[in-house]
Amino acid sequence: MACSAAAKILHNPLLISSSRSAEKSDSCCKILGPSSFLGSTSLSKKLVSVNKGVSRASRRSANVVAVSSDVVKEKKLKSNSAAPSLLITKEEGLVLYEDMILGRVFEDMCAQMYYRGKMFGFVHLYNGQEAVSTGFIKLLKKEDCVVSTYRDHVHALSKGVPAREVMSELFGKTTGCCRGQGGSMHMFSKEHNVLGGFAFIGEGIPVATGAAFTSKYKREVLKEDCDEVTLAFFGDGTCNNGQFFECLNMAALWKLPIVFVVENNLWAIGMSHLRATSDPQIWKKGPAFGMPGVHVDGMDVLKVREVANEAIARARRGEGPTLVECETYRFRGHSLADPDELRDPAEKAHYATRDPITALKKYILENNLASEAELKAIEKKIDEVVEDAVEFADESPVPARSQLLENVFADPRGFGIGPDGKYRCEDPKFTEGTAQV
Amino acid sequence: MAAMLQSFGVASASVAASDHSIKLPAFAGHSLAVIRSEARSISSPIRGTRKTGKVATKAVAAQAANPASAASKPGHELLLFEALREGMEEEMDRDPRVCVMGEDVGHYGGSYKVTKGLAEKYGDLRVLDTPIAENSFTGMAIGAAMTGLRPIVEGMNMGFLLLAFNQISDNCGMLHYTSGGQFTIPTVIRGPGGVGRQLGAEHSQRLESYFQSIPGIQMVACSTPYNAKGLMKAAIRSENPVVLFEHVLLYNLKERIPDEEYVLSLEEAEMVRPGEHVTILTYSRMRYHVMQAAKTLVNKGYDPEVIDIRSLKPFDLYTIGNSVKKTHRVLIVEECMRTGGIGASLTAAINENFHDYLDAPIVCLSSQDVPTPYAGTLEEWTVVQPPQIVAAVEQLCQ
């Protein structure tokens, strides 16, 4: 909702305040009751007292996980900069910083390239949400799987797909990670276990559930030593979709090693989360299915990392799924085609002050984990990486006609038997891409 | 009706392709070893094509002319649903990654008893009872297939798979392509469909036509215990996503099938009854209506050639073409709706490829474009009946 987040910063300087009580959170839900019709945008500006956050009390009822992250958050909140025990080491800090800078610079470059006519179609940028991707994915092993939506460039980058391959894919070149056949919304990597990249929201969640099922199957049926975990990333809009609920049920039922990560950036194109959802507190939907639901500040990579650590560890131990709601924000429009005129500038300004990269930089410098020079060096390095990626993509060849029919079937006999008795894929025209199949 | 179906058509169902000198390429080292007369293997420069190890499977042609009366071993008699189960069981024994998912497939044994006994044998995870969430468990099967398993998804009724259309079209069909060939989806999606006995409109749907445009999937329809088992095994072994259409009324067909292991080709059609006057193309249940009509036609002096196309997507244009070149007349008999059905596609394909060989326009008999009524009489008139087939042949052969 446009002003609710703004209201939060005005009333509560700390991100999640311990002063908020259980009653208040109840009442804040009631404010969204039938008396205030959320249909018109003008009305939404009046609902300033609506508090999107969650009280610690109600979260505590969810599960052990919530409590442990609360404790950590409380510690962090008390003094953001002078915490007695640091949450990360220097190496970790630099890794996180580099990953977030890579995400930001890459996406900015995508915007440039789009407006220069190098990439086309629907491109959805991740600016502002880097903390979620970095916070979660940097804790994974290579064998762990990540499933995303159309806003998937940064998930792929965090998981380890080279920037060159992602940029080539966006340019539609044959050296892209999907040979130019997928595009912005379909980033896949078998090597790094990025299972997509899906254009329809909600479509990827069952796929993630399936990957988690394989992990359990390997352990229990094939008797392999497997503790692979799957992360499913999706947005607030998806949380009203049937596939989300069906998968929460199945994952909890079979205790699948999966973490459902909700990137709640409050907006589904132009539909405010509060206008679309009867109960906007998504984390609550976890306990309804028998799994812990956690809410975390998605603009703070360290908080996300703490929660992620616990959720992933839970999954690895075989204790089942977790639903993590990350409150985050996208600085740009829904896609590069979105003029982004609907969102309140005050809301955007508020979240701009909570830029995750600035926050991490501040933390690193204030705790003397690294020097300004080292951070600058990282930024410079990333600039070079991204420019090299653009150059590589520019110079890469476009797909040849022969590529057209190649990957339709894994077994190309699926194109059938032609009138001459030969399999169609044996026809020379087939490998040229000119066969009529 | 089941008894009637057992008495004819079934025995002639297993005429081997070798009788009609159809050339079939050999795929040395490929598990789908349907041995064809030219010893040729498919070279696979195409990225993503996988070669599986050598498997000694007997091909259709390698067996005696009529596998039902193979001289080597007596074979064993079973019903079609048992043949499907046998196929699944053999594949599950052979490869531990093969698993089954669906509603009531486990403890209940499958609503048509196709998976009966499998859960006791393989466990609850390998034969997974899912909640009623078609789109999600089909998607789950796809995710599992991408990460190394080989799931078989059962739609309790094919019509329920309409709920899974999102996953079948977008992920099953397209994901191999959009991932640039990185991920394969070796799933089998199967279930009973077709018009049954007064099951009502929603349980009597024919989804062949709905799925046929989806790029990236293969569709096969089984019609006899012999081809049911062979196609099931082939579908499970295939690296492509395959939709296997079964028919509610054919589950109790009895036939004697070989004891030896055999795998059929997913892309080939089956010659049911060779003839000279007219080519009748059909699949699934309509095969039996056609064979019933064929009896009448033979008595009237006609000699129809009956081909069970089996492979609904892609069409086996070789077998079909050879037949058209011989008889010059084509009649398509299908249970699909008239609009946009398999028959419509087949008509277009034959016209395009064999126009010169046709002496008459292709006649296509399909079900009426009507939601299947509950009333028995109305239901009977919705699908094609043998007298209509006889009349159509007589008209065609004038």
Short mmCIF file of C-alpha atoms in Angstrom, two decimals, chain A residues 216-376:
data_model
loop_
_atom_site.label_atom_id
_atom_site.label_comp_id
_atom_site.label_asym_id
_atom_site.label_seq_id
_atom_site.Cartn_x
_atom_site.Cartn_y
_atom_site.Cartn_z
CA LYS A 216 13.86 -36.51 -0.72
CA TYR A 217 13.48 -39.36 -3.20
CA LYS A 218 17.23 -39.62 -3.60
CA ARG A 219 17.62 -39.86 0.12
CA GLU A 220 14.82 -42.26 0.89
CA VAL A 221 14.40 -44.40 -2.20
CA LEU A 222 17.76 -44.33 -3.91
CA LYS A 223 19.54 -44.27 -0.54
CA GLU A 224 21.97 -41.61 -1.71
CA ASP A 225 23.58 -39.14 0.61
CA CYS A 226 21.58 -36.13 -0.45
CA ASP A 227 20.69 -33.03 1.49
CA GLU A 228 20.03 -30.72 -1.40
CA VAL A 229 17.70 -27.89 -0.75
CA THR A 230 15.53 -25.96 -3.19
CA LEU A 231 14.63 -22.29 -2.95
CA ALA A 232 11.52 -21.00 -4.66
CA PHE A 233 11.40 -17.23 -5.15
CA PHE A 234 8.18 -15.51 -6.04
CA GLY A 235 6.29 -12.32 -5.32
CA ASP A 236 3.36 -11.07 -3.34
CA GLY A 237 1.00 -11.40 -6.28
CA THR A 238 1.76 -15.08 -6.55
CA CYS A 239 0.65 -15.62 -2.99
CA ASN A 240 -2.95 -15.34 -4.08
CA ASN A 241 -2.50 -18.01 -6.71
CA GLY A 242 -3.72 -21.58 -6.33
CA GLN A 243 -0.41 -23.17 -7.15
CA PHE A 244 1.17 -21.41 -4.18
CA PHE A 245 -1.27 -22.90 -1.74
CA GLU A 246 -1.26 -26.33 -3.36
CA CYS A 247 2.50 -26.47 -3.07
CA LEU A 248 2.57 -25.23 0.51
CA ASN A 249 0.30 -28.13 1.29
CA MET A 250 2.34 -30.75 -0.51
CA ALA A 251 5.66 -29.49 0.78
CA ALA A 252 4.50 -29.50 4.37
CA LEU A 253 2.73 -32.83 3.93
CA TRP A 254 5.82 -34.63 2.73
CA LYS A 255 8.35 -32.47 4.61
CA LEU A 256 10.13 -31.53 1.44
CA PRO A 257 13.48 -29.72 1.69
CA ILE A 258 12.31 -26.44 0.22
CA VAL A 259 12.18 -22.84 1.33
CA PHE A 260 9.42 -20.68 -0.10
CA VAL A 261 10.78 -17.14 -0.33
CA VAL A 262 8.20 -14.43 -0.88
CA GLU A 263 9.69 -11.25 -2.29
CA ASN A 264 6.93 -8.98 -1.12
CA ASN A 265 7.61 -5.74 -2.90
CA LEU A 266 4.03 -4.57 -2.32
CA TRP A 267 3.18 -4.30 -5.99
CA ALA A 268 2.08 -6.69 -8.71
CA ILE A 269 2.54 -4.42 -11.73
CA GLY A 270 0.00 -1.82 -10.67
CA MET A 271 -1.94 -3.86 -8.18
CA SER A 272 -1.09 -3.04 -4.63
CA HIS A 273 -0.70 -6.06 -2.44
CA LEU A 274 -3.20 -4.67 0.02
CA ARG A 275 -5.84 -4.22 -2.65
CA ALA A 276 -5.46 -7.78 -3.83
CA THR A 277 -5.13 -9.76 -0.64
CA SER A 278 -7.67 -10.36 2.08
CA ASP A 279 -4.96 -10.96 4.68
CA PRO A 280 -1.82 -9.21 3.54
CA GLN A 281 0.45 -10.85 6.08
CA ILE A 282 1.78 -13.61 3.90
CA TRP A 283 3.99 -15.23 6.52
CA LYS A 284 0.81 -16.23 8.35
CA LYS A 285 -0.13 -18.57 5.58
CA GLY A 286 2.74 -20.87 6.49
CA PRO A 287 1.44 -22.04 9.87
CA ALA A 288 -1.96 -22.58 8.27
CA PHE A 289 -0.33 -25.42 6.33
CA GLY A 290 1.84 -26.64 9.15
CA MET A 291 5.13 -24.92 8.40
CA PRO A 292 6.77 -21.96 10.11
CA GLY A 293 6.12 -18.59 8.61
CA VAL A 294 8.71 -15.88 9.09
CA HIS A 295 8.65 -12.23 8.22
CA VAL A 296 11.94 -10.49 7.63
CA ASP A 297 13.13 -7.10 6.50
CA GLY A 298 14.13 -7.81 2.93
CA MET A 299 16.10 -4.60 2.56
CA ASP A 300 18.70 -5.76 5.05
CA VAL A 301 20.92 -8.50 3.70
CA LEU A 302 22.20 -9.54 7.09
CA LYS A 303 18.75 -10.08 8.51
CA VAL A 304 17.75 -12.02 5.44
CA ARG A 305 20.88 -14.10 5.74
CA GLU A 306 20.16 -15.01 9.32
CA VAL A 307 16.66 -16.16 8.56
CA ALA A 308 17.82 -17.91 5.41
CA ASN A 309 20.48 -19.77 7.33
CA GLU A 310 17.94 -21.15 9.72
CA ALA A 311 15.40 -22.03 7.06
CA ILE A 312 17.94 -23.75 4.84
CA ALA A 313 19.41 -25.63 7.78
CA ARG A 314 15.94 -26.78 8.72
CA ALA A 315 15.36 -28.09 5.24
CA ARG A 316 18.71 -29.82 5.15
CA ARG A 317 18.00 -31.55 8.43
CA GLY A 318 14.81 -32.94 6.92
CA GLU A 319 12.46 -30.92 9.07
CA GLY A 320 10.52 -29.65 6.12
CA PRO A 321 9.66 -26.39 4.43
CA THR A 322 9.61 -22.82 5.65
CA LEU A 323 7.75 -19.81 4.33
CA VAL A 324 9.81 -16.66 4.49
CA GLU A 325 8.21 -13.35 3.67
CA CYS A 326 10.79 -10.72 2.78
CA GLU A 327 9.52 -7.22 2.85
CA THR A 328 11.33 -5.58 -0.01
CA TYR A 329 10.84 -3.03 -2.77
CA ARG A 330 11.71 -2.61 -6.41
CA PHE A 331 13.17 0.75 -7.27
CA ARG A 332 12.17 0.54 -10.89
CA GLY A 333 8.87 -0.22 -12.49
CA HIS A 334 7.50 -3.70 -12.91
CA SER A 335 9.30 -4.01 -16.21
CA LEU A 336 11.09 -1.65 -18.54
CA ALA A 337 7.81 -1.05 -20.28
CA ASP A 338 6.16 0.13 -17.07
CA PRO A 339 6.16 3.93 -16.66
CA ASP A 340 5.80 3.44 -12.91
CA GLU A 341 3.46 6.35 -12.42
CA LEU A 342 1.12 4.74 -9.97
CA ARG A 343 3.34 4.35 -6.95
CA ASP A 344 3.56 7.16 -4.48
CA PRO A 345 6.87 9.09 -4.70
CA ALA A 346 6.98 9.28 -0.93
CA GLU A 347 6.92 5.50 -0.75
CA LYS A 348 9.71 5.25 -3.29
CA ALA A 349 11.73 7.84 -1.42
CA HIS A 350 11.30 6.00 1.83
CA TYR A 351 12.57 2.76 0.41
CA ALA A 352 15.41 4.50 -1.36
CA THR A 353 16.73 5.38 2.07
CA ARG A 354 16.73 1.71 2.86
CA ASP A 355 18.82 0.72 -0.13
CA PRO A 356 20.33 -2.65 0.81
CA ILE A 357 23.68 -1.90 -0.74
CA THR A 358 24.07 1.35 1.16
CA ALA A 359 23.08 -0.41 4.35
CA LEU A 360 25.63 -3.16 3.92
CA LYS A 361 28.32 -0.71 2.98
CA LYS A 362 27.57 1.26 6.11
CA TYR A 363 27.73 -1.88 8.22
CA ILE A 364 31.02 -2.99 6.73
CA LEU A 365 32.67 0.38 7.15
CA GLU A 366 31.34 1.05 10.62
CA ASN A 367 32.52 -2.30 11.85
CA ASN A 368 35.86 -1.95 10.16
CA LEU A 369 35.41 -5.13 8.18
CA ALA A 370 36.93 -3.54 5.10
CA SER A 371 38.14 -0.21 3.91
CA GLU A 372 36.48 2.19 1.52
CA ALA A 373 39.23 1.44 -0.97
CA GLU A 374 38.51 -2.27 -0.93
CA LEU A 375 34.84 -1.64 -1.58
CA LYS A 376 35.67 0.75 -4.39
#
